[in-house]
Amino acid sequence: MEWLRAEVDTSNEKVRERVHSVFLDMSNVVNIDTSELVGLEKIHKELASLGIQMAIASLGWQAIQKMKLAHVVDRIGEDFIFLTVGEAVEGCLTAHKGSAMEF
């Protein structure tokens, strides 16, 4: 997180080079507990405060179900939960290009 904060601070004048997305490849995660859900929410809040979108990829169905029950998916955004890392990259690039056009 410290690196991202520093990167955002130094790239404010260089908008084109700014970090806009962070991908969490969770392919090895089969299940998730309460402390991990809280941790994901903390990471999401921190990234959002820096203007960075968090995307989760390759998460097992049991973990996704628990995230839905805890409303973590609602907070992160269902559009940013992906089956593969490739889909996550493509989805975030599309979302970023769409938001860049609005400015």
PDB file of C-alpha atoms in Angstrom:
ATOM      1  CA  MET A   1       0.000   0.000   0.000  1.00  0.00           C
ATOM      2  CA  GLU A   2       2.824   2.405   0.766  1.00  0.00           C
ATOM      3  CA  TRP A   3       4.210   1.930  -2.722  1.00  0.00           C
ATOM      4  CA  LEU A   4       0.783   2.626  -4.242  1.00  0.00           C
ATOM      5  CA  ARG A   5       0.333   5.772  -2.145  1.00  0.00           C
ATOM      6  CA  ALA A   6       3.734   7.027  -3.274  1.00  0.00           C
ATOM      7  CA  GLU A   7       2.984   6.089  -6.875  1.00  0.00           C
ATOM      8  CA  VAL A   8      -0.330   7.971  -6.805  1.00  0.00           C
ATOM      9  CA  ASP A   9       1.341  11.013  -5.218  1.00  0.00           C
ATOM     10  CA  THR A  10       4.113  11.154  -7.814  1.00  0.00           C
ATOM     11  CA  SER A  11       1.895  10.378 -10.790  1.00  0.00           C
ATOM     12  CA  ASN A  12      -0.754  13.035 -10.186  1.00  0.00           C
ATOM     13  CA  GLU A  13       1.045  15.292 -12.655  1.00  0.00           C
ATOM     14  CA  LYS A  14       1.492  12.358 -15.067  1.00  0.00           C
ATOM     15  CA  VAL A  15      -2.104  11.209 -15.421  1.00  0.00           C
ATOM     16  CA  ARG A  16      -1.348   8.815 -18.297  1.00  0.00           C
ATOM     17  CA  GLU A  17       1.039   6.784 -16.135  1.00  0.00           C
ATOM     18  CA  ARG A  18      -1.216   6.601 -13.095  1.00  0.00           C
ATOM     19  CA  VAL A  19      -2.122   3.242 -11.528  1.00  0.00           C
ATOM     20  CA  HIS A  20      -5.857   2.752 -12.052  1.00  0.00           C
ATOM     21  CA  SER A  21      -6.435  -0.926 -11.197  1.00  0.00           C
ATOM     22  CA  VAL A  22      -5.091  -3.630  -8.897  1.00  0.00           C
ATOM     23  CA  PHE A  23      -5.829  -7.274  -9.649  1.00  0.00           C
ATOM     24  CA  LEU A  24      -5.980  -9.946  -6.975  1.00  0.00           C
ATOM     25  CA  ASP A  25      -5.421 -13.397  -8.481  1.00  0.00           C
ATOM     26  CA  MET A  26      -7.102 -15.652  -5.943  1.00  0.00           C
ATOM     27  CA  SER A  27      -6.857 -18.907  -7.886  1.00  0.00           C
ATOM     28  CA  ASN A  28      -5.393 -20.723  -4.871  1.00  0.00           C
ATOM     29  CA  VAL A  29      -8.168 -19.561  -2.527  1.00  0.00           C
ATOM     30  CA  VAL A  30     -10.805 -22.255  -2.087  1.00  0.00           C
ATOM     31  CA  ASN A  31     -12.551 -20.881   0.976  1.00  0.00           C
ATOM     32  CA  ILE A  32     -12.510 -17.598   2.870  1.00  0.00           C
ATOM     33  CA  ASP A  33     -13.194 -16.688   6.512  1.00  0.00           C
ATOM     34  CA  THR A  34     -14.411 -13.554   8.282  1.00  0.00           C
ATOM     35  CA  SER A  35     -10.975 -12.066   8.897  1.00  0.00           C
ATOM     36  CA  GLU A  36     -10.104 -12.425   5.215  1.00  0.00           C
ATOM     37  CA  LEU A  37     -13.385 -10.776   4.229  1.00  0.00           C
ATOM     38  CA  VAL A  38     -12.577  -7.857   6.528  1.00  0.00           C
ATOM     39  CA  GLY A  39      -9.084  -7.699   5.033  1.00  0.00           C
ATOM     40  CA  LEU A  40     -10.459  -7.565   1.490  1.00  0.00           C
ATOM     41  CA  GLU A  41     -12.804  -4.757   2.484  1.00  0.00           C
ATOM     42  CA  LYS A  42      -9.922  -2.808   4.048  1.00  0.00           C
ATOM     43  CA  ILE A  43      -7.829  -3.214   0.916  1.00  0.00           C
ATOM     44  CA  HIS A  44     -10.770  -2.137  -1.236  1.00  0.00           C
ATOM     45  CA  LYS A  45     -11.414   0.976   0.887  1.00  0.00           C
ATOM     46  CA  GLU A  46      -7.742   1.961   0.839  1.00  0.00           C
ATOM     47  CA  LEU A  47      -7.489   1.516  -2.922  1.00  0.00           C
ATOM     48  CA  ALA A  48     -10.758   3.384  -3.503  1.00  0.00           C
ATOM     49  CA  SER A  49      -9.484   6.303  -1.410  1.00  0.00           C
ATOM     50  CA  LEU A  50      -6.504   6.463  -3.791  1.00  0.00           C
ATOM     51  CA  GLY A  51      -8.781   6.322  -6.834  1.00  0.00           C
ATOM     52  CA  ILE A  52      -7.703   2.781  -7.721  1.00  0.00           C
ATOM     53  CA  GLN A  53     -10.158   0.053  -8.722  1.00  0.00           C
ATOM     54  CA  MET A  54      -9.696  -3.388  -7.170  1.00  0.00           C
ATOM     55  CA  ALA A  55     -10.585  -6.453  -9.233  1.00  0.00           C
ATOM     56  CA  ILE A  56     -10.701 -10.034  -7.992  1.00  0.00           C
ATOM     57  CA  ALA A  57     -10.028 -12.932 -10.349  1.00  0.00           C
ATOM     58  CA  SER A  58     -10.159 -16.731 -10.229  1.00  0.00           C
ATOM     59  CA  LEU A  59     -11.928 -17.035  -6.897  1.00  0.00           C
ATOM     60  CA  GLY A  60     -13.543 -20.369  -5.950  1.00  0.00           C
ATOM     61  CA  TRP A  61     -17.328 -20.587  -5.823  1.00  0.00           C
ATOM     62  CA  GLN A  62     -17.423 -21.164  -2.041  1.00  0.00           C
ATOM     63  CA  ALA A  63     -15.449 -17.991  -1.424  1.00  0.00           C
ATOM     64  CA  ILE A  64     -17.650 -16.016  -3.817  1.00  0.00           C
ATOM     65  CA  GLN A  65     -20.745 -17.298  -2.013  1.00  0.00           C
ATOM     66  CA  LYS A  66     -19.374 -16.169   1.361  1.00  0.00           C
ATOM     67  CA  MET A  67     -18.456 -12.794  -0.109  1.00  0.00           C
ATOM     68  CA  LYS A  68     -22.017 -12.422  -1.393  1.00  0.00           C
ATOM     69  CA  LEU A  69     -23.509 -13.364   1.983  1.00  0.00           C
ATOM     70  CA  ALA A  70     -21.267 -10.801   3.715  1.00  0.00           C
ATOM     71  CA  HIS A  71     -22.176  -8.174   1.065  1.00  0.00           C
ATOM     72  CA  VAL A  72     -18.512  -7.769   0.134  1.00  0.00           C
ATOM     73  CA  VAL A  73     -19.386  -8.333  -3.533  1.00  0.00           C
ATOM     74  CA  ASP A  74     -21.890  -5.458  -3.295  1.00  0.00           C
ATOM     75  CA  ARG A  75     -19.224  -3.124  -1.913  1.00  0.00           C
ATOM     76  CA  ILE A  76     -16.519  -4.087  -4.400  1.00  0.00           C
ATOM     77  CA  GLY A  77     -18.949  -4.234  -7.283  1.00  0.00           C
ATOM     78  CA  GLU A  78     -20.143  -7.379  -9.004  1.00  0.00           C
ATOM     79  CA  ASP A  79     -18.649  -6.045 -12.242  1.00  0.00           C
ATOM     80  CA  PHE A  80     -15.167  -6.385 -10.724  1.00  0.00           C
ATOM     81  CA  ILE A  81     -15.315 -10.093  -9.810  1.00  0.00           C
ATOM     82  CA  PHE A  82     -13.960 -12.160 -12.723  1.00  0.00           C
ATOM     83  CA  LEU A  83     -13.445 -15.816 -13.586  1.00  0.00           C
ATOM     84  CA  THR A  84      -9.947 -15.276 -14.987  1.00  0.00           C
ATOM     85  CA  VAL A  85      -7.152 -12.723 -14.693  1.00  0.00           C
ATOM     86  CA  GLY A  86      -7.423 -12.051 -18.427  1.00  0.00           C
ATOM     87  CA  GLU A  87     -11.095 -11.135 -18.071  1.00  0.00           C
ATOM     88  CA  ALA A  88     -10.224  -8.914 -15.097  1.00  0.00           C
ATOM     89  CA  VAL A  89      -7.613  -7.007 -17.094  1.00  0.00           C
ATOM     90  CA  GLU A  90      -9.956  -6.617 -20.051  1.00  0.00           C
ATOM     91  CA  GLY A  91     -12.868  -5.541 -17.836  1.00  0.00           C
ATOM     92  CA  CYS A  92     -10.826  -2.945 -15.951  1.00  0.00           C
ATOM     93  CA  LEU A  93      -9.312  -1.555 -19.157  1.00  0.00           C
ATOM     94  CA  THR A  94     -12.786  -1.211 -20.631  1.00  0.00           C
ATOM     95  CA  ALA A  95     -14.092   0.473 -17.464  1.00  0.00           C
ATOM     96  CA  HIS A  96     -11.063   2.793 -17.351  1.00  0.00           C
ATOM     97  CA  LYS A  97     -11.426   3.786 -21.008  1.00  0.00           C
ATOM     98  CA  GLY A  98     -15.124   4.464 -20.421  1.00  0.00           C
ATOM     99  CA  SER A  99     -14.468   6.665 -17.393  1.00  0.00           C
ATOM    100  CA  ALA A 100     -11.621   8.477 -19.195  1.00  0.00           C
ATOM    101  CA  MET A 101     -14.028   9.386 -22.008  1.00  0.00           C
ATOM    102  CA  GLU A 102     -16.409  11.000 -19.513  1.00  0.00           C
ATOM    103  CA  PHE A 103     -13.789  13.617 -18.595  1.00  0.00           C
TER     104      PHE A 103
END
